[in-house]
mmCIF file of C-alpha atoms in Angstrom:
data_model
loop_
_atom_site.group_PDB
_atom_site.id
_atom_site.type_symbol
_atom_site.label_atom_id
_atom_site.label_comp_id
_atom_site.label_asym_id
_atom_site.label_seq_id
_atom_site.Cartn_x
_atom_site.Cartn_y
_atom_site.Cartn_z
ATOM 1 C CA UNK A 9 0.000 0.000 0.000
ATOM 2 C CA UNK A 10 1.227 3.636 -0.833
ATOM 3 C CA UNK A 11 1.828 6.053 1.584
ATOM 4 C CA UNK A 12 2.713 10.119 1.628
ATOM 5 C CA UNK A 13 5.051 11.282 4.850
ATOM 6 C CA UNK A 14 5.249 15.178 5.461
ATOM 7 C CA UNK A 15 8.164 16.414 7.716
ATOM 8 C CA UNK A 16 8.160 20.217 9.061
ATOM 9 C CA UNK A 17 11.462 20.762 10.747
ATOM 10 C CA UNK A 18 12.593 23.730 12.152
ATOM 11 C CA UNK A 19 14.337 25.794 15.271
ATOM 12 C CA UNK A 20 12.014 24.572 17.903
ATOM 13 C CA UNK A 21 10.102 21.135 17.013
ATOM 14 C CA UNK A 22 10.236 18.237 14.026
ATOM 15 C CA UNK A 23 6.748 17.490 12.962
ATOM 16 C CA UNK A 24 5.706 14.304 11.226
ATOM 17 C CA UNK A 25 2.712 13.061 9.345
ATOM 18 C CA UNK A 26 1.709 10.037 7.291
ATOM 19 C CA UNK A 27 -1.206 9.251 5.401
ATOM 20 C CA UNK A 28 -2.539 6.528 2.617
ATOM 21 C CA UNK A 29 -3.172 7.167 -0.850
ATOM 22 C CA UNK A 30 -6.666 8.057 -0.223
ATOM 23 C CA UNK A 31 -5.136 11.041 2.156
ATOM 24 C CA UNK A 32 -6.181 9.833 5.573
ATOM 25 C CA UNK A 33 -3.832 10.942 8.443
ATOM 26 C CA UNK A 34 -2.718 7.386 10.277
ATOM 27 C CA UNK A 35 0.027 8.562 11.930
ATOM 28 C CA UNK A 36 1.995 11.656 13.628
ATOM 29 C CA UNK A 37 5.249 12.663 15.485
ATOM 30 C CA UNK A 38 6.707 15.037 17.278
ATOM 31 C CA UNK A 39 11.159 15.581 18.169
ATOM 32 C CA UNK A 40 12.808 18.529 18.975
ATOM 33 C CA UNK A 41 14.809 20.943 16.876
ATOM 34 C CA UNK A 42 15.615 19.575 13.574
ATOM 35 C CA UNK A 43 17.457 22.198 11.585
ATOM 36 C CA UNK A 44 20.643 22.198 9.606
ATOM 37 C CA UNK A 45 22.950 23.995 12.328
ATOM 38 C CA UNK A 46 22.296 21.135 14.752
ATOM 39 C CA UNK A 47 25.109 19.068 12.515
ATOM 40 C CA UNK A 48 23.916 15.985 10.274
ATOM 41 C CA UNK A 49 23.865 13.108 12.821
ATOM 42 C CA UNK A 50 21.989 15.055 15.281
ATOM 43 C CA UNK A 51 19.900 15.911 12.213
ATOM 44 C CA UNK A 52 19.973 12.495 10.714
ATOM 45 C CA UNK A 53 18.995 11.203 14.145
ATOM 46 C CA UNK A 54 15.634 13.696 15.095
ATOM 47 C CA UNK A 55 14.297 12.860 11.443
ATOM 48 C CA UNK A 56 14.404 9.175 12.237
ATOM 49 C CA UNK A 57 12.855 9.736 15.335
ATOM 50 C CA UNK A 58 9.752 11.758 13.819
ATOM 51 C CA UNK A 59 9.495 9.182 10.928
ATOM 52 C CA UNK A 60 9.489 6.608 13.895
ATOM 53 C CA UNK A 61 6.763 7.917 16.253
ATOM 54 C CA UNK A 62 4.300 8.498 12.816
ATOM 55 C CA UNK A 63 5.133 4.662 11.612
ATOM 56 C CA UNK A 64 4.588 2.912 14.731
ATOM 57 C CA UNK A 65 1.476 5.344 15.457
ATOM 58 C CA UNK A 66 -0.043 4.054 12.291
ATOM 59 C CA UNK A 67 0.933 0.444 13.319
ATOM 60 C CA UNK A 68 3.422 0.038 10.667
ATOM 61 C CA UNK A 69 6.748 -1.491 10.742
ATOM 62 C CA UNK A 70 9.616 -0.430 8.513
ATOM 63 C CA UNK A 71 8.957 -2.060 5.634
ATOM 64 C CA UNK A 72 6.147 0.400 4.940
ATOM 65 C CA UNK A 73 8.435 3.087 3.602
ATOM 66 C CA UNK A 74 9.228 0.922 1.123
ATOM 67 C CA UNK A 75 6.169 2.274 -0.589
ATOM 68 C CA UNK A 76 6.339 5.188 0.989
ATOM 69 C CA UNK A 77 6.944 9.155 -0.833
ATOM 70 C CA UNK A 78 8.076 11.814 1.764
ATOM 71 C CA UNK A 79 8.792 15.271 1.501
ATOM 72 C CA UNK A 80 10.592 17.342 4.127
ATOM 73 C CA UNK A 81 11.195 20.955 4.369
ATOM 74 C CA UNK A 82 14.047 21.442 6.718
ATOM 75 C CA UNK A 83 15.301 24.878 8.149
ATOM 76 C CA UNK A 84 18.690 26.094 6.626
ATOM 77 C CA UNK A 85 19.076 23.529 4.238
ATOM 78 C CA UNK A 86 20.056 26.653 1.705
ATOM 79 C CA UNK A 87 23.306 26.063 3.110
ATOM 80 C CA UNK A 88 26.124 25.455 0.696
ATOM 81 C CA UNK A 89 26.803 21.092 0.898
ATOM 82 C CA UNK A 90 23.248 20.554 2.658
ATOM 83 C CA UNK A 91 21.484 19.584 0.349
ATOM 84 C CA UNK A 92 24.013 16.741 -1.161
ATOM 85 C CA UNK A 93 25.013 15.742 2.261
ATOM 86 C CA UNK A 94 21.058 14.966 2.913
ATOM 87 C CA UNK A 95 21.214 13.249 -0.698
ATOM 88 C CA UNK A 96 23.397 10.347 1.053
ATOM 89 C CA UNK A 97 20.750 9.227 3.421
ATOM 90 C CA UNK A 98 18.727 6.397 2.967
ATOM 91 C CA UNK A 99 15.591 6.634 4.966
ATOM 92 C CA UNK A 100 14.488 3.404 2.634
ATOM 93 C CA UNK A 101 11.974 5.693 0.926
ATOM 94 C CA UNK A 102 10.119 4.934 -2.744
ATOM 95 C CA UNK A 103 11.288 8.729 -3.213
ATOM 96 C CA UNK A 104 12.216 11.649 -0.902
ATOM 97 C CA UNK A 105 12.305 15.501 -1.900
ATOM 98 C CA UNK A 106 14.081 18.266 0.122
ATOM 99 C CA UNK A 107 13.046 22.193 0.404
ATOM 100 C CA UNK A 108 12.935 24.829 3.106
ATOM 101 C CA UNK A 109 10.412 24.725 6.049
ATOM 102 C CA UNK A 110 9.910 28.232 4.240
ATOM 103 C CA UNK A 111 9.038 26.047 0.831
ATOM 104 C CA UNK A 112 6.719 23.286 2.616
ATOM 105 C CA UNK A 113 4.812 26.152 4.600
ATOM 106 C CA UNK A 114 4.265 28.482 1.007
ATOM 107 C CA UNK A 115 3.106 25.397 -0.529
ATOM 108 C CA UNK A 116 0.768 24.593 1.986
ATOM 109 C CA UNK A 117 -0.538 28.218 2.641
ATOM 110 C CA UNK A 118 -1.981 28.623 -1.004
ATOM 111 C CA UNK A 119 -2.058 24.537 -2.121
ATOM 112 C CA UNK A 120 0.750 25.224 -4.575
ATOM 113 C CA UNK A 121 -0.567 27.977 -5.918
ATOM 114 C CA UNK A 122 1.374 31.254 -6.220
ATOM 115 C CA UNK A 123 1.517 33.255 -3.436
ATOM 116 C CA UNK A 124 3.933 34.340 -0.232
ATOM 117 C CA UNK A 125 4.169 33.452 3.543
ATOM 118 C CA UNK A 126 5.920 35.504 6.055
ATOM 119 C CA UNK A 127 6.541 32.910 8.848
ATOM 120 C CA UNK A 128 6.950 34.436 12.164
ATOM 121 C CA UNK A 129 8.317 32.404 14.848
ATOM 122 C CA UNK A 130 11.295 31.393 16.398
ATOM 123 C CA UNK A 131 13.111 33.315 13.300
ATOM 124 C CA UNK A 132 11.591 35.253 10.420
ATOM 125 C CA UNK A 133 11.500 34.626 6.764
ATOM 126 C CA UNK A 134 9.459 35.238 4.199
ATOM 127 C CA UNK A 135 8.851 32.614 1.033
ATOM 128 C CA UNK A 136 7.427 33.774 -2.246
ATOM 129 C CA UNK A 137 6.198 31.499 -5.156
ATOM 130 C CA UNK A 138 5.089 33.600 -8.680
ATOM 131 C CA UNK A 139 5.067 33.086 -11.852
ATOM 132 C CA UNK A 140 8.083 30.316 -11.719
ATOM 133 C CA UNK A 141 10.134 31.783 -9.602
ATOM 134 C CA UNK A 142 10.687 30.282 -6.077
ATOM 135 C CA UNK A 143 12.352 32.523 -3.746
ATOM 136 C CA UNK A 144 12.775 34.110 -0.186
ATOM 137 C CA UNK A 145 13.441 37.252 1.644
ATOM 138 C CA UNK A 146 15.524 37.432 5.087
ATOM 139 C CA UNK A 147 16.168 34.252 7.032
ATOM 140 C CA UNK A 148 19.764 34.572 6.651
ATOM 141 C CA UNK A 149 19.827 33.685 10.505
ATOM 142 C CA UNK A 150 19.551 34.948 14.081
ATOM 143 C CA UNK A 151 21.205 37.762 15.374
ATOM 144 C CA UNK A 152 21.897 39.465 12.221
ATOM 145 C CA UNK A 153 18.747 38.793 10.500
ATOM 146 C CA UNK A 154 15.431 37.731 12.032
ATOM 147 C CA UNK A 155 13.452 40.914 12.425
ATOM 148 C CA UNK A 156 10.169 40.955 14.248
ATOM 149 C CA UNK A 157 10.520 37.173 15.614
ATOM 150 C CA UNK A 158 10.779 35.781 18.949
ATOM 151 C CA UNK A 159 14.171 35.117 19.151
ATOM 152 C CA UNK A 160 14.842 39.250 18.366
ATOM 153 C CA UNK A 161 12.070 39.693 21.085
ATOM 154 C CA UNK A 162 13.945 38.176 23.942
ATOM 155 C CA UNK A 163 17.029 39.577 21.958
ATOM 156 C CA UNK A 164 16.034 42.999 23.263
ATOM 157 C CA UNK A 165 14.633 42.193 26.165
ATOM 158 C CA UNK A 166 17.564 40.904 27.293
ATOM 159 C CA UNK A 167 19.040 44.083 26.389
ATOM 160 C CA UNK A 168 17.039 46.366 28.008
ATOM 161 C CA UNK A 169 17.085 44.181 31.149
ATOM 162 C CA UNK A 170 20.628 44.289 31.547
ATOM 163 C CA UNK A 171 20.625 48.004 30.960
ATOM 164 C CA UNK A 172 18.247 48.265 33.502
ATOM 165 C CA UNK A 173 20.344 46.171 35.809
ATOM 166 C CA UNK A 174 23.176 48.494 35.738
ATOM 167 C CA UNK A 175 21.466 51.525 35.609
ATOM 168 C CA UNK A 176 21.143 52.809 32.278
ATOM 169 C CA UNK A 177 17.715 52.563 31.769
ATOM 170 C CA UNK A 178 14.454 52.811 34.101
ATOM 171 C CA UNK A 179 13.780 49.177 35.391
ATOM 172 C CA UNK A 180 9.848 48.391 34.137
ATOM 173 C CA UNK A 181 7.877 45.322 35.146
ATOM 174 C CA UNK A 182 9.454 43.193 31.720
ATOM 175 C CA UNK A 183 12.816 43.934 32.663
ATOM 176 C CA UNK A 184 12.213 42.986 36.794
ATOM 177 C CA UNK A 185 10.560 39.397 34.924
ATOM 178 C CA UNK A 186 13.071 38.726 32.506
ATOM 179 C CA UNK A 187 16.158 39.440 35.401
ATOM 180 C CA UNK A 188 14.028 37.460 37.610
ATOM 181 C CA UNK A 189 14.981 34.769 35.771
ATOM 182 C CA UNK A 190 18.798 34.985 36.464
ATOM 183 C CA UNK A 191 18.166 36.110 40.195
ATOM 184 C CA UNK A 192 18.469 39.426 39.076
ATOM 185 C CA UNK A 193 22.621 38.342 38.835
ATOM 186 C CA UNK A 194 24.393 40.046 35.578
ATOM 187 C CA UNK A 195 26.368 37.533 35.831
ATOM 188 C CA UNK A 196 24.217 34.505 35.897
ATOM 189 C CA UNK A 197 22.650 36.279 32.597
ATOM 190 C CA UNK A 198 25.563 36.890 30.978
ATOM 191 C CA UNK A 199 27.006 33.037 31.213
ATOM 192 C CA UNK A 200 23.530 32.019 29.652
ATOM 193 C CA UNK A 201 23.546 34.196 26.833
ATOM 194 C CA UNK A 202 27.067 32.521 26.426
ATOM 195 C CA UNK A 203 25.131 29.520 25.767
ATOM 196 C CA UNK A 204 21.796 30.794 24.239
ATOM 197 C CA UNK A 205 19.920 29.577 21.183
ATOM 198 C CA UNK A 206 18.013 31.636 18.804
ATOM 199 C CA UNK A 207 15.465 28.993 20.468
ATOM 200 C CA UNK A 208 16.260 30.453 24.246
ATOM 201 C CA UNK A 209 16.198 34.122 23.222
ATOM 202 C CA UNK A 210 12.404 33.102 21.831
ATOM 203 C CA UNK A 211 11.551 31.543 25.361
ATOM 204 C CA UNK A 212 11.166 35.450 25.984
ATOM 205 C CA UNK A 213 8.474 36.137 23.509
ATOM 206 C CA UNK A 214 5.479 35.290 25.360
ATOM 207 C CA UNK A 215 6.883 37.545 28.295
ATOM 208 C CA UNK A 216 7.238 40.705 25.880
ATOM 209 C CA UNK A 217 3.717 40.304 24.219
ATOM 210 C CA UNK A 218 2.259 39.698 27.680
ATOM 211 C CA UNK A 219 3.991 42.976 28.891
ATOM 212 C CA UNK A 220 3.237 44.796 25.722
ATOM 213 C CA UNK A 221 -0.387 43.791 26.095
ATOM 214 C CA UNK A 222 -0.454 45.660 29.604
ATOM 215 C CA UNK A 223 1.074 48.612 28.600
ATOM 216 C CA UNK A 224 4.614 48.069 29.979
ATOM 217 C CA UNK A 225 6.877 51.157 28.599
ATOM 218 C CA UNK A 226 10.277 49.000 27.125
ATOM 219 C CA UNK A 227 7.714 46.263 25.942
ATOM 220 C CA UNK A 228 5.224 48.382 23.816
ATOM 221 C CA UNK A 229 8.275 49.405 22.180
ATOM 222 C CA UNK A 230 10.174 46.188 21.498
ATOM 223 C CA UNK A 231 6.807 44.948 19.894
ATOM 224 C CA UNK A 232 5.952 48.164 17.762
ATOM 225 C CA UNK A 233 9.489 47.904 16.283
ATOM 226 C CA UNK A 234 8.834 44.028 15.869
ATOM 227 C CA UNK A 235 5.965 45.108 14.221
ATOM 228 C CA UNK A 236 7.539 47.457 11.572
ATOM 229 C CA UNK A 237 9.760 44.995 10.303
ATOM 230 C CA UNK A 238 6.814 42.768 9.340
ATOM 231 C CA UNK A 239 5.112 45.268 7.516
ATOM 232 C CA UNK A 240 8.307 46.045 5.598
ATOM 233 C CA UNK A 241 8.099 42.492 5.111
ATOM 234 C CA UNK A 242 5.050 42.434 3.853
ATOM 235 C CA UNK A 243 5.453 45.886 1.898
ATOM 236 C CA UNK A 244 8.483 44.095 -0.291
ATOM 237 C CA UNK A 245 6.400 40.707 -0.462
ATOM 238 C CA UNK A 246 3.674 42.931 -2.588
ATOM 239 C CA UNK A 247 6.371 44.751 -4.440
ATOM 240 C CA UNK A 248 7.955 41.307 -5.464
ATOM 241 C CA UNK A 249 4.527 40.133 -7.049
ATOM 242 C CA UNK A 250 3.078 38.172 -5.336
ATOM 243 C CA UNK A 251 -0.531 37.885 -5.646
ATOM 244 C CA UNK A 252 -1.260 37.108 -1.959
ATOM 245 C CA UNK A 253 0.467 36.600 1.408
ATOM 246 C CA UNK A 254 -0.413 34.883 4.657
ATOM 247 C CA UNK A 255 1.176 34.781 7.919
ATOM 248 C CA UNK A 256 2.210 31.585 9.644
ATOM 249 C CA UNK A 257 4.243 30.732 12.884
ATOM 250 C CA UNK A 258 3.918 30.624 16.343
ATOM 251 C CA UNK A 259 3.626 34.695 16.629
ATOM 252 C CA UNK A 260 1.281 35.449 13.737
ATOM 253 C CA UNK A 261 -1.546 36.020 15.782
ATOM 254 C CA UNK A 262 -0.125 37.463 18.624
ATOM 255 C CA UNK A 263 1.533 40.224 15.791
ATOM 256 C CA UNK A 264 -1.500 41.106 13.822
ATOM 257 C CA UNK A 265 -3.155 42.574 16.438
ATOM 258 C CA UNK A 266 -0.143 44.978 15.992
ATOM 259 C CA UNK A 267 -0.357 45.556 12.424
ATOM 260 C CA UNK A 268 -2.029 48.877 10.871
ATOM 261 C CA UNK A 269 -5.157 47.445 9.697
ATOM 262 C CA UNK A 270 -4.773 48.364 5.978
ATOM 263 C CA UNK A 271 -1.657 45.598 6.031
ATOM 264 C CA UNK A 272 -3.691 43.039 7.548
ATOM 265 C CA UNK A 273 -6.534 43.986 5.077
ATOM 266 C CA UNK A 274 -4.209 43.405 2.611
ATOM 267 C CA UNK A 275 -3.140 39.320 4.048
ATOM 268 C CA UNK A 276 -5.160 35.854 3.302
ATOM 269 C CA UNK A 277 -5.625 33.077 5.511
ATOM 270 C CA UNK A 278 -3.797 29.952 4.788
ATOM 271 C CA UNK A 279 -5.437 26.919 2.929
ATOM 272 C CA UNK A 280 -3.249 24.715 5.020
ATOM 273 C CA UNK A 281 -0.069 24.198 7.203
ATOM 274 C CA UNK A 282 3.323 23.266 6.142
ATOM 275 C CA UNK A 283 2.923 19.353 7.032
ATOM 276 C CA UNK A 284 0.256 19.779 4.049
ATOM 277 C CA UNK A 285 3.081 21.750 2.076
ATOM 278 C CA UNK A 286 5.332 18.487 3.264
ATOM 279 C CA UNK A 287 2.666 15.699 1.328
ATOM 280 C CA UNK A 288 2.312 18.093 -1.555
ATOM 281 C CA UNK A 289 6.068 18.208 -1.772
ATOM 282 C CA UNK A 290 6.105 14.521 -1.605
ATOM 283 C CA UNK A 291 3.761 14.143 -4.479
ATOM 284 C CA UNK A 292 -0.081 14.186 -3.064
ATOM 285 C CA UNK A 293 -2.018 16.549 -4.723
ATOM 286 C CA UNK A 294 -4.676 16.687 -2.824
ATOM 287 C CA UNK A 295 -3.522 17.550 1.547
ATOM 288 C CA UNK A 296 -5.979 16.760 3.616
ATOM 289 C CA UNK A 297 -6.948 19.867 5.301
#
């Protein structure tokens, strides 16, 4: 029997889904991180895992991917050598196609259609599909690039909290929560950040909206400047032609209520998510949504 598998992986989570021919979902999974800075075993290892967890979910053994055709979009796989070191797996697939997690989640958003999705999440990136053409915009990677995601949210709340710490700015509720964290220690914050993931720095983004939400001084502002990078975002997604845009990613809802409301007039929901992007990659024309 045929089946379709769909991998998302990106900075925080590897998602997994497989379905028969006739598009029924029998089976999910769920890893952590699974992009292409984590090194190829470590890589290698979280995709087997998520392939794993949907197979045995759907009470399948191995030999079912025999028959099976995945497609995976994988964060920084743009990479120069990525793509041919991925080539050298064997998964035991019928077939297997690479993209983006920017690709999968366009291709999802619109059903293969042309259009544009500026995911907001952990990083930032937008992904534009029109007339041929295939191509993105930022998501070069966190610090320098990035804008208006959660990883440059906790960015600058870090800043400010360490500025407040030492006296250069006026301590505000955010910056009393975020130190909090560290026992109010420069020290203590200073060996994490030594440490710190694009993924850690995003741990902060709930924190910032919250505090934005009631009004705190430092956080309105980290979220209105968050905000202006999206709509240059989106300004340059229209310029570049596409036809439509959504927004995906863990802070896309949390955002819009930021937006000027002619942008958001302007944006379409999506038809689907990126594990649907995943199965179309993989050859099923029809995702179950």
């Amino acid at each position: 029997m045929a089946y379709f598998l769909g991998i998302d992986a990106g900075g925080s989570h590897c998602r997994s889904r497989l379905i028969d021919a006739q598009g029924k979902i029998v089976g999910t999974g769920t890893t952590g991180p699974a992009n292409a800075r984590v090194g190829m075993a470590t890589l290698r290892a979280t995709l087997g895992e998520a392939i794993d967890q949907a197979v045995r979910a759907a009470g399948l053994d191995a030999t079912a991917l025999a028959g099976t055709r995945a497609g995976m979009g994988i964060a920084g796989i743009s990479r120069p050598g990525i793509i041919d070191q991925l080539a050298e797996l064997d998964f035991g697939f019928a077939s297997v196609r690479y993209e983006t997690d920017a690709v999968i989640a366009n291709l999802g958003a619109h059903r293969g259609a042309d259009g544009a999705i500026l995911i907001i999440g952990t990083g930032s990136i937008a992904q534009i599909q029109h007339e041929g053409r295939n191509f993105a915009i930022g998501g070069y990677g966190f610090p320098i690039s990035d804008e208006g995601s959660g990883a440059a949210l906790g960015l600058s709340a870090m800043r400010h909290a360490l500025r407040a710490l030492d006296g250069r700015t006026k301590p505000t509720p955010l910056s009393s929560a975020v130190t909090a964290r560290f026992g109010h220690e420069t020290a203590r914050a200073v060996a994490w950040m030594d440490q710190a993931s694009p993924r850690d720095y995003a741990s902060f983004a709930p924190l910032v909206m919250d505090y934005a939400e009631a009004n705190d001084e430092i956080a309105r502002s980290i979220v209105e400047d968050a905000a202006q990078h999206i709509e240059r975002f989106i300004e340059t997604i229209f310029d570049r032609g596409a036809p439509r845009c959504a927004l995906a990613g863990g802070l896309a809802r949390r955002m819009r209520s930021w937006l000027r409301a002619r942008t958001v007039d302007r944006l379409c929901s999506p038809l689907g998510d990126p594990l649907d992007g995943a199965l179309y990659l993989a050859g099923y024309r029809e995702a179950p949504l």
